[in-house]
Amino acid sequence: KAGVTQTPRYLIKTRGQQVTLSCSPISGHRSVSWYQQTPGQGLQFLFEYFSETQRNKGNFPGRFSGRQFSNSRSEMNVSTLELGDSALYLCASSWGQGNYNEQFFGPGTRLTVL
Amino acid sequence: KNEVEQSPQNLTAQEGEFITINCSYSVGISALHWLQQHPGGGIVSLFMLSSGKKKHGRLIATINIQEKHSSLHITASHPRDSAVYICAALRKLAGNQFYFGTGTSLTVIP
């Protein structure tokens, strides 16, 4: 079974731009969670999607949004990028509603905002 | 103050040593996860605990709900165990949300 894949793996953007990151879960998994990891703040929960619905959301501004498609693939979007958005963005999939089940992480997308 | 505290922050051990990493949390939780992150960013979920103890190979995780404390033990440590270990508490709110510890960076020297 293929693991969780994330595209792109690396991305460089400038302040004010927007970015869309993609996550394809393990086949059969219906839950996708997104996380941001920075050296200063560590890992932080962004949001979780299950069956195309956002189930949980972390404490991030509205510039961070996401969606999930009927095939469970998920995208997250960050608008009006700020320097502080530079981070490793990780997604994780699980069979059931994410946080109660074992999560399988993707390799991450490293976003650099200049 | 963080809701989840880990100690130590950094740990260096000789191969074969028994290692303990501690995690304390200050909020009510429904479960606690231990994660392993290798250089390069890849994260693996090691355990999910809501009570008692779990064992997988040389790794053992325990949780004491009353004391709000969990430990991750590594027996007979090996250089390939070198990684960052992160505990993540699943806080039961209106919607469940993870709170992460800051991680413990473990280096095992041959």
Coordinates of N, CA and C in Angstrom, one line a residue:
Chain A
K1 N 0.8 -1.2 0.0 CA 0.0 0.0 0.0 C 0.9 1.2 0.0
A2 N 0.6 2.2 -0.9 CA 1.4 3.4 -0.9 C 1.1 4.2 0.4
G3 N 2.1 5.0 0.8 CA 2.0 5.8 2.0 C 1.3 7.1 1.7
V4 N 1.3 8.0 2.6 CA 0.8 9.3 2.5 C 1.7 10.1 1.6
T5 N 1.2 10.8 0.6 CA 2.1 11.6 -0.3 C 1.7 13.0 -0.2
Q6 N 2.7 13.9 -0.3 CA 2.4 15.3 -0.2 C 3.1 16.0 -1.4
T7 N 2.5 16.9 -2.0 CA 3.1 17.7 -3.1 C 2.8 19.2 -2.9
P8 N 3.7 20.0 -3.3 CA 5.1 19.7 -3.6 C 5.9 19.4 -2.4
R9 N 7.1 18.9 -2.5 CA 7.9 18.7 -1.3 C 8.6 20.0 -0.8
Y10 N 8.9 20.8 -1.7 CA 9.6 22.1 -1.4 C 8.9 23.2 -2.2
L11 N 8.8 24.4 -1.6 CA 8.1 25.5 -2.2 C 8.7 26.8 -1.7
I12 N 9.0 27.7 -2.6 CA 9.5 29.1 -2.2 C 8.5 30.1 -2.7
K13 N 8.0 30.9 -1.9 CA 7.0 32.0 -2.2 C 7.5 33.3 -1.6
T14 N 6.9 34.4 -2.1 CA 7.2 35.7 -1.5 C 6.0 36.2 -0.7
R15 N 6.3 37.1 0.2 CA 5.2 37.6 1.0 C 4.0 38.2 0.2
G16 N 2.8 37.9 0.7 CA 1.7 38.4 0.0 C 1.1 37.4 -1.0
Q17 N 1.9 36.4 -1.4 CA 1.4 35.4 -2.4 C 0.5 34.4 -1.6
Q18 N -0.2 33.5 -2.4 CA -0.9 32.5 -1.7 C -0.3 31.1 -2.2
V19 N -0.6 30.1 -1.5 CA 0.0 28.8 -1.8 C -1.1 27.7 -1.5
T20 N -1.0 26.6 -2.3 CA -1.9 25.5 -2.1 C -1.0 24.2 -2.0
L21 N -1.2 23.5 -0.9 CA -0.5 22.2 -0.7 C -1.5 21.1 -0.8
S22 N -1.0 19.9 -1.3 CA -1.8 18.8 -1.5 C -1.4 17.6 -0.7
C23 N -2.3 16.8 -0.3 CA -2.1 15.6 0.5 C -3.0 14.5 0.0
S24 N -2.3 13.4 -0.4 CA -3.1 12.2 -0.8 C -2.9 11.1 0.3
P25 N -4.0 10.7 1.0 CA -3.9 9.8 2.1 C -3.7 8.4 1.6
I26 N -3.5 7.5 2.5 CA -3.4 6.1 2.3 C -4.7 5.6 1.8
S27 N -4.7 4.7 0.8 CA -6.0 4.3 0.2 C -6.9 3.7 1.3
G28 N -8.1 4.1 1.3 CA -9.1 3.6 2.4 C -9.2 4.5 3.6
H29 N -8.2 5.4 3.8 CA -8.2 6.3 4.9 C -9.2 7.5 4.6
R30 N -10.0 7.9 5.5 CA -11.0 8.9 5.3 C -10.7 10.2 6.0
S31 N -9.7 10.1 6.9 CA -9.4 11.3 7.7 C -8.1 11.9 7.4
V32 N -8.0 13.2 7.2 CA -6.7 13.9 6.9 C -6.6 15.0 7.9
S33 N -5.4 15.0 8.6 CA -5.1 16.1 9.5 C -3.9 16.9 9.0
W34 N -3.9 18.2 9.2 CA -2.8 19.0 8.8 C -2.1 19.6 10.0
Y35 N -0.7 19.7 9.9 CA 0.1 20.3 11.0 C 1.1 21.2 10.5
Q36 N 1.5 22.2 11.3 CA 2.5 23.1 10.9 C 3.7 22.9 11.9
Q37 N 4.9 22.8 11.5 CA 6.0 22.6 12.4 C 7.1 23.7 12.1
T38 N 7.4 24.5 13.1 CA 8.4 25.5 13.0 C 9.4 25.3 14.1
P39 N 10.6 25.8 14.0 CA 11.6 25.7 15.0 C 11.2 26.4 16.3
G40 N 10.5 27.5 16.2 CA 10.1 28.2 17.4 C 8.9 27.7 18.1
Q41 N 7.9 27.3 17.4 CA 6.6 26.8 17.9 C 6.4 25.3 18.0
G42 N 7.3 24.6 17.3 CA 7.2 23.2 17.3 C 6.0 22.8 16.4
L43 N 5.4 21.6 16.7 CA 4.3 21.1 16.0 C 3.0 21.7 16.4
Q44 N 2.2 22.2 15.5 CA 0.9 22.7 15.9 C -0.2 22.2 14.9
F45 N -1.3 21.9 15.5 CA -2.5 21.3 14.8 C -3.2 22.4 14.0
L46 N -3.4 22.2 12.7 CA -4.1 23.1 11.9 C -5.6 22.8 11.8
F47 N -5.9 21.7 11.1 CA -7.3 21.2 11.0 C -7.3 19.8 10.7
E48 N -8.5 19.2 10.8 CA -8.8 17.8 10.4 C -10.0 17.7 9.6
Y49 N -9.9 16.9 8.5 CA -11.1 16.7 7.7 C -11.4 15.2 7.7
F50 N -12.7 15.0 7.7 CA -13.2 13.6 7.7 C -14.5 13.6 6.8
S51 N -14.5 12.8 5.8 CA -15.6 12.7 4.9 C -16.0 14.1 4.4
E52 N -15.0 14.8 3.9 CA -15.2 16.1 3.2 C -15.6 17.2 4.1
T53 N -15.7 17.0 5.4 CA -16.1 18.0 6.4 C -15.0 18.3 7.3
Q54 N -14.8 19.6 7.6 CA -13.8 20.0 8.6 C -14.4 19.7 10.0
R55 N -13.6 18.8 10.7 CA -14.1 18.3 12.0 C -13.5 19.1 13.2
N56 N -12.3 19.5 13.0 CA -11.6 20.2 14.1 C -10.7 21.3 13.5
K57 N -10.5 22.4 14.2 CA -9.6 23.4 13.7 C -8.7 23.9 14.8
G58 N -7.5 24.2 14.6 CA -6.5 24.7 15.6 C -6.6 26.2 15.6
N59 N -5.8 26.8 16.4 CA -5.8 28.3 16.5 C -4.9 29.0 15.5
F60 N -5.4 29.0 14.3 CA -4.7 29.7 13.2 C -5.7 30.7 12.6
P61 N -5.1 31.8 12.0 CA -6.0 32.8 11.4 C -6.7 32.2 10.2
G62 N -7.7 33.0 9.8 CA -8.5 32.6 8.6 C -7.8 32.5 7.3
R63 N -6.5 33.0 7.3 CA -5.7 32.9 6.0 C -5.4 31.4 5.7
F64 N -5.5 30.6 6.8 CA -5.3 29.1 6.6 C -6.6 28.4 6.4
S65 N -6.7 27.8 5.3 CA -8.0 27.1 5.0 C -7.7 25.7 4.4
G66 N -8.7 24.9 4.3 CA -8.5 23.6 3.6 C -9.7 23.1 3.1
R67 N -9.6 21.9 2.4 CA -10.8 21.2 2.0 C -10.4 19.8 1.7
Q68 N -11.4 19.0 1.6 CA -11.2 17.5 1.3 C -12.2 17.1 0.2
F69 N -11.7 16.3 -0.7 CA -12.4 15.9 -1.8 C -13.1 14.5 -1.6
S70 N -14.0 14.1 -2.5 CA -14.7 12.9 -2.3 C -13.8 11.7 -2.2
N71 N -12.6 11.8 -2.9 CA -11.6 10.7 -2.8 C -10.7 10.8 -1.6
S72 N -11.0 11.6 -0.7 CA -10.3 11.8 0.6 C -9.0 12.7 0.4
R73 N -8.6 12.9 -0.8 CA -7.5 13.8 -1.0 C -7.8 15.2 -0.4
S74 N -6.8 15.9 0.2 CA -7.0 17.1 0.8 C -6.0 18.2 0.3
E75 N -6.5 19.4 0.4 CA -5.6 20.5 0.1 C -5.7 21.5 1.2
M76 N -4.6 22.2 1.5 CA -4.7 23.4 2.3 C -4.1 24.6 1.6
N77 N -4.7 25.7 1.9 CA -4.4 26.9 1.2 C -4.0 28.0 2.3
V78 N -2.9 28.7 2.0 CA -2.6 29.8 2.8 C -2.5 31.1 1.9
S79 N -3.3 32.1 2.3 CA -3.4 33.3 1.5 C -2.6 34.4 2.2
T80 N -2.2 35.4 1.4 CA -1.4 36.5 1.9 C -0.3 36.1 2.8
L81 N 0.6 35.3 2.2 CA 1.7 34.7 3.0 C 2.5 35.7 3.8
E82 N 2.9 35.3 5.0 CA 3.8 36.1 5.8 C 5.1 35.3 6.1
L83 N 6.1 36.1 6.4 CA 7.4 35.4 6.7 C 7.3 34.3 7.7
G84 N 6.4 34.5 8.7 CA 6.3 33.5 9.8 C 5.6 32.3 9.3
D85 N 5.1 32.2 8.1 CA 4.4 31.0 7.6 C 5.4 30.0 7.1
S86 N 6.7 30.4 7.0 CA 7.7 29.5 6.6 C 7.8 28.3 7.6
A87 N 7.6 27.1 7.1 CA 7.5 26.0 8.0 C 7.5 24.7 7.2
L88 N 7.5 23.6 8.0 CA 7.2 22.3 7.4 C 5.8 22.0 7.6
Y89 N 5.0 21.7 6.6 CA 3.6 21.4 6.7 C 3.4 19.9 6.5
L90 N 2.9 19.3 7.5 CA 2.7 17.8 7.5 C 1.2 17.5 7.4
C91 N 0.9 16.5 6.7 CA -0.4 15.9 6.8 C -0.3 14.5 7.2
A92 N -1.4 14.0 7.8 CA -1.4 12.7 8.3 C -2.8 12.1 8.0
S93 N -2.9 10.8 7.7 CA -4.2 10.2 7.4 C -4.4 9.1 8.4
S94 N -5.7 8.8 8.6 CA -6.1 7.7 9.4 C -7.4 7.1 8.9
W95 N -7.7 5.9 9.3 CA -8.9 5.3 8.8 C -10.1 6.0 9.3
G96 N -10.2 6.2 10.7 CA -11.3 6.8 11.3 C -11.0 8.2 11.5
Q97 N -11.9 8.9 12.3 CA -11.7 10.3 12.6 C -10.4 10.4 13.4
G98 N -9.5 11.2 12.8 CA -8.1 11.1 12.9 C -7.5 10.9 14.3
N99 N -7.9 11.8 15.3 CA -7.1 11.9 16.5 C -7.3 10.7 17.4
Y100 N -8.3 9.9 17.2 CA -8.5 8.7 18.0 C -7.8 7.5 17.4
N101 N -7.3 7.6 16.2 CA -6.7 6.5 15.5 C -5.3 6.7 15.2
E102 N -4.5 5.6 14.9 CA -3.2 5.7 14.5 C -3.1 6.6 13.3
Q103 N -2.2 7.6 13.3 CA -2.0 8.4 12.1 C -0.8 8.1 11.4
F104 N -0.8 8.2 10.1 CA 0.3 7.9 9.2 C 0.7 9.3 8.6
F105 N 1.9 9.7 8.8 CA 2.3 11.0 8.3 C 3.0 10.9 6.9
G106 N 2.7 12.0 6.2 CA 3.4 12.2 4.9 C 4.8 12.8 5.2
P107 N 5.6 13.0 4.1 CA 7.0 13.5 4.3 C 7.0 15.0 4.5
G108 N 5.9 15.7 4.3 CA 5.8 17.1 4.5 C 6.2 17.9 3.3
T109 N 5.7 19.2 3.3 CA 6.0 20.2 2.3 C 6.8 21.3 3.1
R110 N 8.0 21.6 2.6 CA 8.7 22.7 3.3 C 8.5 23.9 2.5
L111 N 7.8 24.9 3.2 CA 7.5 26.2 2.6 C 8.4 27.2 3.1
T112 N 9.0 27.9 2.2 CA 9.9 29.1 2.5 C 9.2 30.3 2.0
V113 N 9.0 31.3 2.8 CA 8.4 32.6 2.4 C 9.5 33.7 2.5
L114 N 9.8 34.3 1.4 CA 10.8 35.3 1.3 C 10.2 36.7 1.3
Chain B
K1 N 2.6 29.1 30.0 CA 3.0 27.7 30.3 C 2.3 26.8 29.3
N2 N 3.1 25.8 28.7 CA 2.6 24.9 27.7 C 1.7 23.9 28.4
E3 N 0.6 23.5 27.7 CA -0.2 22.4 28.3 C 0.5 21.1 28.3
V4 N 1.5 20.9 27.5 CA 2.2 19.6 27.5 C 3.7 19.9 27.6
E5 N 4.3 19.3 28.6 CA 5.8 19.5 28.9 C 6.5 18.2 28.7
Q6 N 7.7 18.3 28.1 CA 8.5 17.1 27.9 C 9.8 17.3 28.6
S7 N 10.4 16.2 29.1 CA 11.8 16.3 29.6 C 12.5 15.0 29.4
P8 N 13.8 15.0 29.2 CA 14.6 16.1 29.0 C 14.4 16.7 27.6
Q9 N 15.0 17.9 27.3 CA 14.9 18.4 26.0 C 15.9 17.8 25.0
N10 N 17.0 17.5 25.6 CA 18.1 16.8 24.8 C 18.6 15.6 25.7
L11 N 19.0 14.6 25.0 CA 19.5 13.4 25.7 C 20.5 12.7 24.8
T12 N 21.7 12.4 25.4 CA 22.7 11.6 24.8 C 23.0 10.4 25.6
A13 N 23.0 9.2 24.9 CA 23.1 8.0 25.6 C 24.1 7.1 24.8
Q14 N 24.7 6.2 25.6 CA 25.6 5.2 24.9 C 24.7 4.0 24.5
E15 N 25.1 3.4 23.4 CA 24.4 2.3 22.9 C 24.2 1.2 23.9
G16 N 23.0 0.7 24.0 CA 22.7 -0.3 25.0 C 22.1 0.2 26.3
E17 N 22.1 1.5 26.5 CA 21.5 2.1 27.7 C 20.0 2.1 27.7
F18 N 19.4 2.1 28.8 CA 17.9 2.2 29.0 C 17.6 3.7 29.1
I19 N 16.6 4.1 28.3 CA 16.3 5.5 28.1 C 14.9 5.8 28.5
T20 N 14.6 6.9 29.2 CA 13.3 7.3 29.6 C 13.1 8.7 29.2
I21 N 12.0 9.0 28.5 CA 11.5 10.3 28.2 C 10.2 10.6 28.9
N22 N 10.0 11.7 29.5 CA 8.8 12.0 30.3 C 8.0 13.1 29.6
C23 N 6.7 12.9 29.8 CA 5.7 13.9 29.3 C 4.6 14.2 30.4
S24 N 4.5 15.4 30.7 CA 3.4 15.8 31.7 C 2.5 16.8 31.0
Y25 N 1.2 16.7 31.4 CA 0.2 17.5 30.7 C -0.7 18.1 31.8
S26 N -1.2 19.2 31.5 CA -2.0 20.0 32.6 C -3.5 20.0 32.3
V27 N -3.9 19.4 31.2 CA -5.3 19.4 30.8 C -5.9 18.0 30.8
G28 N -7.2 18.0 30.9 CA -7.9 16.7 30.7 C -7.7 16.2 29.3
I29 N -7.4 14.9 29.2 CA -7.1 14.4 27.8 C -7.9 13.1 27.6
S30 N -8.1 12.7 26.4 CA -8.8 11.4 26.1 C -7.8 10.4 25.6
A31 N -6.6 10.9 25.1 CA -5.6 9.9 24.7 C -4.2 10.7 24.6
L32 N -3.2 10.0 24.5 CA -1.9 10.6 24.3 C -1.1 9.8 23.3
H33 N -0.5 10.5 22.4 CA 0.3 9.8 21.3 C 1.8 10.1 21.6
W34 N 2.6 9.1 21.2 CA 4.1 9.3 21.1 C 4.4 9.2 19.7
L35 N 5.2 10.2 19.2 CA 5.6 10.3 17.8 C 7.2 10.3 17.8
Q36 N 7.7 9.8 16.7 CA 9.1 9.8 16.4 C 9.4 10.5 15.1
Q37 N 10.3 11.5 15.2 CA 10.7 12.2 14.0 C 12.1 12.1 13.7
H38 N 12.5 11.6 12.5 CA 13.8 11.5 12.1 C 14.3 12.7 11.4
P39 N 15.7 12.9 11.4 CA 16.2 14.0 10.6 C 15.7 14.0 9.2
G40 N 15.3 15.1 8.7 CA 14.6 15.2 7.3 C 13.1 15.3 7.5
G41 N 12.6 15.1 8.7 CA 11.2 15.5 8.9 C 10.2 14.4 9.0
G42 N 10.5 13.1 8.6 CA 9.5 12.1 8.6 C 9.1 11.8 10.0
I43 N 7.8 11.7 10.2 CA 7.2 11.4 11.5 C 6.5 10.0 11.5
V44 N 6.7 9.3 12.5 CA 6.1 8.0 12.7 C 5.3 8.0 14.0
S45 N 4.1 7.5 14.0 CA 3.3 7.4 15.2 C 3.7 6.1 15.9
L46 N 4.2 6.2 17.1 CA 4.7 5.0 17.9 C 3.6 4.3 18.7
F47 N 2.9 5.1 19.5 CA 1.9 4.6 20.4 C 0.7 5.6 20.5
M48 N -0.5 5.1 20.7 CA -1.6 5.9 21.2 C -2.0 5.2 22.5
L49 N -2.1 6.0 23.6 CA -2.4 5.5 24.9 C -3.6 6.2 25.5
S50 N -4.5 5.5 26.1 CA -5.5 6.1 27.0 C -5.4 5.6 28.4
S51 N -4.7 4.5 28.6 CA -4.5 4.0 30.0 C -3.4 3.0 29.9
G52 N -2.8 2.7 31.1 CA -1.9 1.6 31.2 C -0.6 1.7 30.5
K53 N -0.3 0.6 29.8 CA 1.0 0.4 29.2 C 0.9 -0.3 27.9
K54 N 1.8 0.1 26.9 CA 1.9 -0.6 25.6 C 3.3 -0.9 25.3
K55 N 3.6 -2.0 24.6 CA 4.9 -2.4 24.3 C 5.0 -2.7 22.8
H56 N 6.1 -2.3 22.2 CA 6.3 -2.7 20.8 C 7.8 -2.8 20.6
G57 N 8.3 -4.0 20.5 CA 9.7 -4.3 20.4 C 10.4 -3.8 21.6
R58 N 11.4 -2.9 21.4 CA 12.2 -2.4 22.5 C 11.5 -1.1 23.1
L59 N 10.4 -0.7 22.6 CA 9.8 0.5 23.1 C 8.6 0.2 24.0
I60 N 8.5 0.9 25.1 CA 7.4 0.8 26.1 C 6.9 2.1 26.4
A61 N 5.6 2.3 26.4 CA 5.0 3.6 26.7 C 4.0 3.3 27.9
T62 N 4.0 4.2 28.9 CA 3.1 4.1 30.0 C 2.4 5.4 30.2
I63 N 1.2 5.4 30.8 CA 0.5 6.6 31.1 C -0.2 6.4 32.4
N64 N -0.2 7.5 33.2 CA -0.9 7.5 34.5 C -1.9 8.7 34.4
I65 N -3.1 8.4 34.2 CA -4.1 9.4 34.0 C -4.3 10.3 35.2
Q66 N -4.3 9.7 36.4 CA -4.5 10.5 37.6 C -3.3 11.5 37.8
E67 N -2.1 11.1 37.5 CA -1.0 12.0 37.7 C -0.7 12.8 36.5
K68 N -1.4 12.6 35.4 CA -1.2 13.4 34.2 C 0.2 13.3 33.7
H69 N 0.7 12.0 33.5 CA 2.0 11.8 33.2 C 2.2 10.6 32.3
S70 N 3.1 10.7 31.3 CA 3.3 9.5 30.5 C 4.9 9.4 30.3
S71 N 5.3 8.2 30.1 CA 6.7 8.0 29.9 C 6.9 7.1 28.6
L72 N 8.0 7.3 27.9 CA 8.4 6.5 26.8 C 9.8 5.9 27.2
H73 N 9.9 4.6 27.2 CA 11.1 3.9 27.5 C 11.7 3.2 26.3
I74 N 13.0 3.3 26.2 CA 13.7 2.5 25.1 C 14.7 1.6 25.8
T75 N 14.5 0.3 25.6 CA 15.5 -0.6 26.2 C 16.5 -1.0 25.2
A76 N 17.8 -1.2 25.7 CA 18.9 -1.6 24.8 C 19.0 -0.6 23.6
S77 N 19.2 0.6 23.9 CA 19.1 1.7 22.8 C 20.2 1.4 21.8
H78 N 19.9 1.9 20.6 CA 20.7 1.7 19.4 C 20.8 3.0 18.7
P79 N 22.0 3.2 17.9 CA 22.1 4.5 17.2 C 20.9 4.8 16.3
R80 N 20.3 3.8 15.8 CA 19.1 4.0 14.9 C 17.9 4.6 15.6
D81 N 18.0 4.6 17.0 CA 16.9 5.2 17.8 C 17.1 6.7 17.8
S82 N 18.2 7.2 17.4 CA 18.5 8.7 17.4 C 17.4 9.4 16.6
A83 N 16.7 10.3 17.2 CA 15.5 11.0 16.6 C 15.0 11.9 17.6
V84 N 14.0 12.7 17.2 CA 13.2 13.5 18.1 C 11.9 12.8 18.5
Y85 N 11.7 12.7 19.8 CA 10.4 12.0 20.3 C 9.5 13.1 20.8
I86 N 8.3 13.0 20.3 CA 7.3 14.1 20.6 C 6.0 13.4 21.3
C87 N 5.6 14.0 22.4 CA 4.3 13.5 22.9 C 3.2 14.5 22.5
A88 N 2.1 14.0 22.2 CA 0.9 14.8 21.8 C -0.3 14.4 22.5
A89 N -0.9 15.3 23.3 CA -2.0 15.0 24.1 C -3.3 15.4 23.3
L90 N -4.2 14.5 23.3 CA -5.5 14.7 22.6 C -6.5 15.3 23.6
R91 N -6.7 16.6 23.6 CA -7.5 17.3 24.6 C -8.9 17.2 24.2
K92 N -9.8 16.8 25.1 CA -11.2 16.6 24.8 C -11.9 18.0 25.0
L93 N -12.2 18.6 23.9 CA -12.9 19.8 23.9 C -14.2 19.6 23.1
A94 N -14.8 20.7 22.7 CA -16.0 20.5 21.8 C -15.6 19.7 20.5
G95 N -14.4 20.0 20.0 CA -13.8 19.2 19.0 C -12.4 18.8 19.5
N96 N -12.0 17.6 19.2 CA -10.7 17.1 19.8 C -9.6 17.8 19.0
Q97 N -8.6 18.1 19.8 CA -7.5 18.8 19.3 C -6.2 18.3 19.9
F98 N -5.1 18.2 19.1 CA -3.8 17.8 19.7 C -3.1 19.0 20.3
Y99 N -2.4 18.8 21.4 CA -1.4 19.7 22.0 C -0.1 18.9 22.0
F100 N 0.9 19.5 21.5 CA 2.2 18.8 21.3 C 3.2 19.3 22.3
G101 N 4.0 18.4 22.8 CA 5.2 18.7 23.6 C 6.3 19.3 22.6
T102 N 7.3 19.8 23.2 CA 8.3 20.5 22.4 C 9.4 19.5 21.8
G103 N 9.3 18.2 22.3 CA 10.1 17.2 21.7 C 11.4 17.0 22.6
T104 N 11.9 15.7 22.5 CA 13.1 15.3 23.1 C 14.0 14.8 22.0
S105 N 15.2 15.5 21.9 CA 16.1 15.1 20.9 C 17.1 14.0 21.5
L106 N 17.0 12.8 21.0 CA 17.8 11.7 21.5 C 19.0 11.4 20.5
T107 N 20.2 11.3 21.0 CA 21.3 10.8 20.3 C 21.9 9.6 21.0
V108 N 22.0 8.5 20.3 CA 22.6 7.3 20.8 C 23.9 7.1 20.2
I109 N 25.0 7.1 21.0 CA 26.3 7.0 20.5 C 26.8 5.5 20.5
P110 N 27.4 5.1 19.4 CA 27.8 3.7 19.3 C 28.9 3.4 20.3

